[in-house]
XYZ file of C-alpha atoms in Angstrom:
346
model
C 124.582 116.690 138.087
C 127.475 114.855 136.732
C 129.695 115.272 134.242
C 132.053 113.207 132.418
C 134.905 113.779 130.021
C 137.166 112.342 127.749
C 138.919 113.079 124.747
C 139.546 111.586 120.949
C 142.974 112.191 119.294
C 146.622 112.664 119.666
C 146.373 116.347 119.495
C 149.565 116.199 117.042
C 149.272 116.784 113.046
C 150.602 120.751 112.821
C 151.133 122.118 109.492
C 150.133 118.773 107.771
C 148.603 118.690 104.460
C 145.167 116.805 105.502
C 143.385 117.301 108.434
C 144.481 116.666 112.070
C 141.037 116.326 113.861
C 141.660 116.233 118.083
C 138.187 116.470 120.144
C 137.505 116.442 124.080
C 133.889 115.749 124.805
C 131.844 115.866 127.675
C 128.361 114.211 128.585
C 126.350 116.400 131.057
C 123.983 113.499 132.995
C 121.144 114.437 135.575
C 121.811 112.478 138.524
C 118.321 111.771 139.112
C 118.281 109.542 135.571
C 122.083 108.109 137.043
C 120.643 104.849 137.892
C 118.017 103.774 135.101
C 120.565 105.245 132.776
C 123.377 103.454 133.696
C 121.061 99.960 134.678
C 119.810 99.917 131.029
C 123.515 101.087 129.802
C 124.595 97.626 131.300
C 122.253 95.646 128.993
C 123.569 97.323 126.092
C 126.576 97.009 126.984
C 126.745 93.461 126.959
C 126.544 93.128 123.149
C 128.806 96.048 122.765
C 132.860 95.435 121.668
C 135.480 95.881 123.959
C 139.060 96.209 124.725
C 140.336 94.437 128.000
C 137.314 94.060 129.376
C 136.139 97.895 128.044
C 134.065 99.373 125.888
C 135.830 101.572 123.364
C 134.454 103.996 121.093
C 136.731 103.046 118.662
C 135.164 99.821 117.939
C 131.532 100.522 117.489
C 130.140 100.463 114.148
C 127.013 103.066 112.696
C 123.959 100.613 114.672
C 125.922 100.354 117.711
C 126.935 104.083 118.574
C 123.478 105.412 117.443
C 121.464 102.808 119.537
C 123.799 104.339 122.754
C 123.364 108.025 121.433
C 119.253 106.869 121.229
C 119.736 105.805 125.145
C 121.179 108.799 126.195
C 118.558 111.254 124.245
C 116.182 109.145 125.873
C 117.160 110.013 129.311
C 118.053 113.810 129.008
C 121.777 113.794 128.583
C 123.728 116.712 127.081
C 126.420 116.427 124.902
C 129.372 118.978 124.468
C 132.395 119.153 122.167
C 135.143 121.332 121.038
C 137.888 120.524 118.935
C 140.856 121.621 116.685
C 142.659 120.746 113.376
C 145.943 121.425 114.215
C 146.837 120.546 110.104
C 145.521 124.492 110.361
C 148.379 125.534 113.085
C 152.282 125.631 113.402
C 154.240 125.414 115.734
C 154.784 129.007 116.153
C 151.015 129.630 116.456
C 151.250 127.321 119.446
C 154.325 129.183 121.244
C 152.935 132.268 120.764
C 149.663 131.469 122.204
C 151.050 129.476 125.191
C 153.076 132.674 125.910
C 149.744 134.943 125.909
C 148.370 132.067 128.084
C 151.613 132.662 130.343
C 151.306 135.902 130.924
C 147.870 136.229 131.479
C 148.024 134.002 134.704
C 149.027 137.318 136.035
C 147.074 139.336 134.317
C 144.249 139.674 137.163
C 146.791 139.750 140.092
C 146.635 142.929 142.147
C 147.856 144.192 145.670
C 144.705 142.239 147.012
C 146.572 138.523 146.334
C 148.811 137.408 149.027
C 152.243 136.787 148.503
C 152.050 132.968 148.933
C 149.234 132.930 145.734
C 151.716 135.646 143.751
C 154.514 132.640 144.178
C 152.096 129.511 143.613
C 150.909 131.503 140.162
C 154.907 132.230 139.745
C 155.315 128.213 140.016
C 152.669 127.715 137.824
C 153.796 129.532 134.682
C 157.468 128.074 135.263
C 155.951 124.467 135.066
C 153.488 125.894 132.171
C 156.697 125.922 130.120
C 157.871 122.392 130.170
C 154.666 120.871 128.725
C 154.875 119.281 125.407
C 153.000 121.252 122.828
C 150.661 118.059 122.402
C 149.690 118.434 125.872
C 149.443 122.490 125.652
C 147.060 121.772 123.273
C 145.027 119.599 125.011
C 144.688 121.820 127.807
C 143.737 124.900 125.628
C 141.059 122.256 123.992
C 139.947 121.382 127.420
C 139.390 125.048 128.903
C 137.075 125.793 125.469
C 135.523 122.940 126.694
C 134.914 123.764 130.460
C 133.408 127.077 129.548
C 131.179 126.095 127.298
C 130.031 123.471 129.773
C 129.171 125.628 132.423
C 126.990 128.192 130.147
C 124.475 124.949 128.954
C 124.055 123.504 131.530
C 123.300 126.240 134.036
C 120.850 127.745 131.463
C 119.182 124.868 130.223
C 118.651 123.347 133.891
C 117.482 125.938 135.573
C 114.722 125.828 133.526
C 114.083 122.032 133.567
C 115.482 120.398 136.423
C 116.868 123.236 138.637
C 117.451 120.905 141.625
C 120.374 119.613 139.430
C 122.281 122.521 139.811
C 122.845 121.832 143.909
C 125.999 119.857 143.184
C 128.658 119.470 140.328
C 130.581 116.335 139.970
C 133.275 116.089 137.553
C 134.873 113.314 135.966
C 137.909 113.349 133.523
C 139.367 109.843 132.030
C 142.751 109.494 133.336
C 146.202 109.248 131.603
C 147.881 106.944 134.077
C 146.104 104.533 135.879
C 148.351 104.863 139.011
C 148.721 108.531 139.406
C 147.488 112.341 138.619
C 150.152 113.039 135.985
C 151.740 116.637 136.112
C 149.953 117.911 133.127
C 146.606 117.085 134.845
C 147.418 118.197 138.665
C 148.674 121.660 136.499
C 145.653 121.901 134.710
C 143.040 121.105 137.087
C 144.826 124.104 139.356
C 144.904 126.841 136.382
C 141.438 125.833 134.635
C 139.778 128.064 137.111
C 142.220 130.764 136.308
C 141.469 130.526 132.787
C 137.774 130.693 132.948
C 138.098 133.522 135.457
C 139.140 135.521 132.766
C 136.963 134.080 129.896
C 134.002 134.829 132.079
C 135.244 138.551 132.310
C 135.528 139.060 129.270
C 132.355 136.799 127.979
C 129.924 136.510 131.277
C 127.489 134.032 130.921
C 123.537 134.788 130.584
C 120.951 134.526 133.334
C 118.107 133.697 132.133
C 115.078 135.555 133.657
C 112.770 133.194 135.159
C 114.918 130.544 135.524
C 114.886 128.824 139.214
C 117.925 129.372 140.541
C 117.312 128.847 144.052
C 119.253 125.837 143.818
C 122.532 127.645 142.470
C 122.117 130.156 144.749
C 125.442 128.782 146.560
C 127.406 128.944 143.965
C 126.501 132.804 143.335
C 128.830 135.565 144.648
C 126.516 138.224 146.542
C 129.800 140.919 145.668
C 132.780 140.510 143.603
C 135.763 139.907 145.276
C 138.294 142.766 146.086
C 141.182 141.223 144.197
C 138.507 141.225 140.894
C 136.845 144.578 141.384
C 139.636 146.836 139.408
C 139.046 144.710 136.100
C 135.382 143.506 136.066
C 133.894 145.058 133.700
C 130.575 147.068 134.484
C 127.788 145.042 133.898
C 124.160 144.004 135.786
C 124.215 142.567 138.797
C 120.689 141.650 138.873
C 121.671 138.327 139.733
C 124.979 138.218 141.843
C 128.397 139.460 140.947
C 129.364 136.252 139.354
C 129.324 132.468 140.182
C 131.911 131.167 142.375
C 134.290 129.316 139.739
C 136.337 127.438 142.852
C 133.155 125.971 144.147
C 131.700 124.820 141.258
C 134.868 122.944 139.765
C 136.357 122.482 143.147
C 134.085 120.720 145.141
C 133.771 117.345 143.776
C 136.334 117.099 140.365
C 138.578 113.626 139.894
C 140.443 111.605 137.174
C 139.428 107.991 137.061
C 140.992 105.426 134.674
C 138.359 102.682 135.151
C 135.847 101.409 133.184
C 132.850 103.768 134.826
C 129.469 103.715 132.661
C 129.879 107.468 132.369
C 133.334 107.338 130.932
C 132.873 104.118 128.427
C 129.467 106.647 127.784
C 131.758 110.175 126.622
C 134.169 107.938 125.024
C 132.100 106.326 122.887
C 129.932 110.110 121.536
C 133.163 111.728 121.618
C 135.253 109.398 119.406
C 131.947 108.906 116.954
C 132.185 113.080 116.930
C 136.041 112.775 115.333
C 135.257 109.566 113.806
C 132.765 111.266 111.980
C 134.287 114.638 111.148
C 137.959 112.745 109.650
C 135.543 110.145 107.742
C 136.167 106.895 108.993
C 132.194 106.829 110.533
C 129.320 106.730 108.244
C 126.731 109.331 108.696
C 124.135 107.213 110.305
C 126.223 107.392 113.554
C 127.536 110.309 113.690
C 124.482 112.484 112.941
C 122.315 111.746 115.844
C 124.846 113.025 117.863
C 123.025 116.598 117.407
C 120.151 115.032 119.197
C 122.187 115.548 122.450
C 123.830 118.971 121.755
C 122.401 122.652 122.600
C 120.914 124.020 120.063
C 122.699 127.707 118.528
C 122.846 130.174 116.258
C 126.592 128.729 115.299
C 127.668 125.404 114.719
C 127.193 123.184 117.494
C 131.042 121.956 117.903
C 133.318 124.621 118.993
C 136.505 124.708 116.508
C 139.230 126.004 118.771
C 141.822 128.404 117.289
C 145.399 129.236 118.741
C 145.260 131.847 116.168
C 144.728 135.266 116.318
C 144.128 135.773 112.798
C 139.746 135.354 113.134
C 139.768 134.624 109.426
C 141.144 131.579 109.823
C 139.306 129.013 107.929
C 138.343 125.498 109.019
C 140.136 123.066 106.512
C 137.235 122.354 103.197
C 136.875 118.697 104.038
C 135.706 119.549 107.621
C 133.353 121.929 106.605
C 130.094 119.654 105.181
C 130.448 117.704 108.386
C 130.563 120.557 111.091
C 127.600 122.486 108.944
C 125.676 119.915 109.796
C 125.505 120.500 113.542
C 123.505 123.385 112.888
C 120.261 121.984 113.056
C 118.522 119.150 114.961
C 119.567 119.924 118.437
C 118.060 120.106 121.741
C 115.990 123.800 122.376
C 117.528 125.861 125.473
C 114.337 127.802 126.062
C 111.066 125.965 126.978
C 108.013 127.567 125.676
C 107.453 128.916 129.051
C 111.126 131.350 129.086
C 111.893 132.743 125.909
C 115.257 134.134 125.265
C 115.692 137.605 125.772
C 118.358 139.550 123.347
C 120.239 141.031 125.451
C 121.515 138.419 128.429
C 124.326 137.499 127.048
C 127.113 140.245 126.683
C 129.652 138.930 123.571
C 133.339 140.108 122.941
C-alpha cells in the first residue's frame, strides 16, 4: 500500500487567545486502486484551482473538496489525522516535553547496543536541541500520526485486502524542493525510535482471523536482545512484535512535486483544519468521516505536550471534533468481530 502525507498549518500560535489549529494528515491508498484512482483523479483535476501549475487545498471551495473526498471513498482510501492547538500550550510545555523526548532516546539502550549506535543516538539528541520549537512540534504531531497509521491500516487490511500489507511505501511532501532538510533527515532517523517505545507501552491489536500471511515479514519471530529487559509481558500468539525498521524503512521518501497522492492529502488535510478554525463550511468538511476509522473516541487525534490529562480542547473546537464520532468507515467486517481484549491500553 501507499501512503501519503502532508501537513496544514504553521504549527506556531502558543499561549494565544483563539485557537492555533496545526494538522498533518495522511491518506492510506491500496495500490491495487493506484491507477483508476489516480486516472479518474486527473479528470477532476482539470477543473480543480491551482497554484503554479498545483492543486492546493487551500483553494477549493465546499463542492470541490467533497466531490474529491466522494472519489476517494469510492475507491477505499483511508484517511488519518492528528493535530494540536498550540493557543492551549506555552512555551514551557514545549521545552519540557522536548526534554522527556530527549532523554527517552536512551531510555531503551542497554549493554546489547554497540558503541557506534550509543554515539549516533548521542548525535541525535545534540541535534534534537537546535530545532525550532515550530519544527519540534511538527515532529511530535507527526510521530502521533505514524502510530496511529500503522494500527488502521494493519487491522483493517488484513481483513479486506491482506495482500496490501506485502509492501509499505511512504510519501511525505517536502520542505525544500532541492534537498532533505535537517529537521526531516533527523526525524525520519528517530521516528522509529519513538514508536519503538509507543508500541511498548501501547502494542497494537491482532486481530484473530485476520490474514496475515502477507505481513508475515514484517513480524519478529523473538524480540530482540537489546528489547527483552523492558518489553513488557504480554501474548505472543502472534510474533514478538512487528519489525518497525522494515516497515518504515524499506521504501519512505520526501517529494516536493505535484504527485496525485500528495495534491490528494493536501487537499483532505487542509479541508480537516479548514474546517475545525471555520473558514470551510460544513458541507466539505463533514464527509471527511467517510474516509476515517471508525472509534469509540473522536476520530482526529488532539495531540497534547502536556502532562496535565485534563487538559481541555479550546470550546470553539469542540462542536467540530464531536462530530467525527460518527459516520466513519467499520474496522471489523461482519465476518471478524472485535474481541475486548486485543488491544492492551496505558
Amino acid at each position: 500500500m501507499h501512503i501519503f502525507i502532508d501537513e496544514s498549518g504553521t504549527f506556531t500560535g502558543v499561549g494565544g487567545e483563539t485557537p492555533a489549529v496545526s494538522a498533518i494528515g495522511a491518506l492510506i491508498l491500496t495500490s491495487h486502486s493506484l491507477p483508476k484512482l489516480f486516472r479518474r483523479y486527473g479528470r477532476l483535476r482539470a477543473n480543480l484551482p491551482k497554484r503554479k501549475g498545483e492543486v492546493k487545498g487551500s483553494l477549493l471551495n465546499e463542492a470541490q473538496v467533497a466531490a474529491v473526498v466522494e472519489l476517494l471513498r469510492r475507491n477505499g482510501a483511508i484517511f488519518c489525522a492528528s493535530m494540536i492547538d498550540l493557543a492551549a500550550h506555552t512555551a514551557d510545555d514545549i521545552a519540557g516535553h522536548r526534554d522527556r523526548r530527549r532523554e527517552s532516546l536512551t531510555a531503551n539502550l542497554t549493554d546489547g547496543h554497540t558503541p557506534e549506535l550509543r554515539a549516533g543516538v548521542a548525535t541525535l539528541q545534540e541535534r534534537m536541541t537546535g530545532f525550532s520549537d515550530q519544527l519540534y512540534v511538527q515532529g511530535a504531531v507527526m510521530i502521533d500520526l505514524l502510530y496511529r497509521v500503522m494500527q488502521d491500516m494493519i487491522v483493517y487490511h488484513c481483513q479486506r485486502f491482506p495482500k496490501e500489507l506485502a509492501e509499505f511505501h511512504w510519501v511525505v511532501d517536502a520542505k525544500d524542493p532541492a534537498v532533505v532538510t535537517d529537521w526531516e533527515d533527523w526525524w525520519s532517523k528517530t521516528l522509529v525510535i519513538w514508536l519503538q517505545a509507543m508500541s511498548l507501552r501501547r502494542p497494537g491489536a491482532m486481530l484473530p482471523g485476520g490474514d496475515y500471511r502477507h505481513f508475515q515479514r514484517f513480524i519478529l519471530p523473538e524480540l530482540p536482545a537489546y528489547l527483552r529487559e523492558v518489553a513488557p509481558p504480554g501474548d505472543r500468539t502472534y510474533g514478538a512484535g512487528v519489525d518497525l525498521q522494515l516497515v518504515y524503512g524499506e521504501s519512505f521518501r520526501f517529494s516536493c512535486d505535484p504527485e496525485p497522492g500528495l495534491e490528494l492529502v493536501d487537499i483532505v488535510t487542509n479541508a480537516l483544519r479548514r474546517g475545525l478554525v471555520g473558514n470551510l463550511g460544513e458541507a466539505g468538511w463533514l464527509p471527511l468521516r467517510s474516509l476515517m476509522i471508525h472509534r469509540s473516541d473522536v476520530y482526529v487525534s488532539p495531540v497534547g505536550l502536556i502532562r496535565d490529562e485534563n487538559r481541555k480542547l479550546a470550546r470553539p473546537l469542540l462542536a467540530t471534533m464531536n462530530r467525527f464520532r460518527t459516520g466513519g468507515r467499520i474496522m471489523a467486517t461482519r465476518n471478524l468481530q472485535w474481541p475486548e481484549d486485543t488491544t492492551v491500553r496505558e
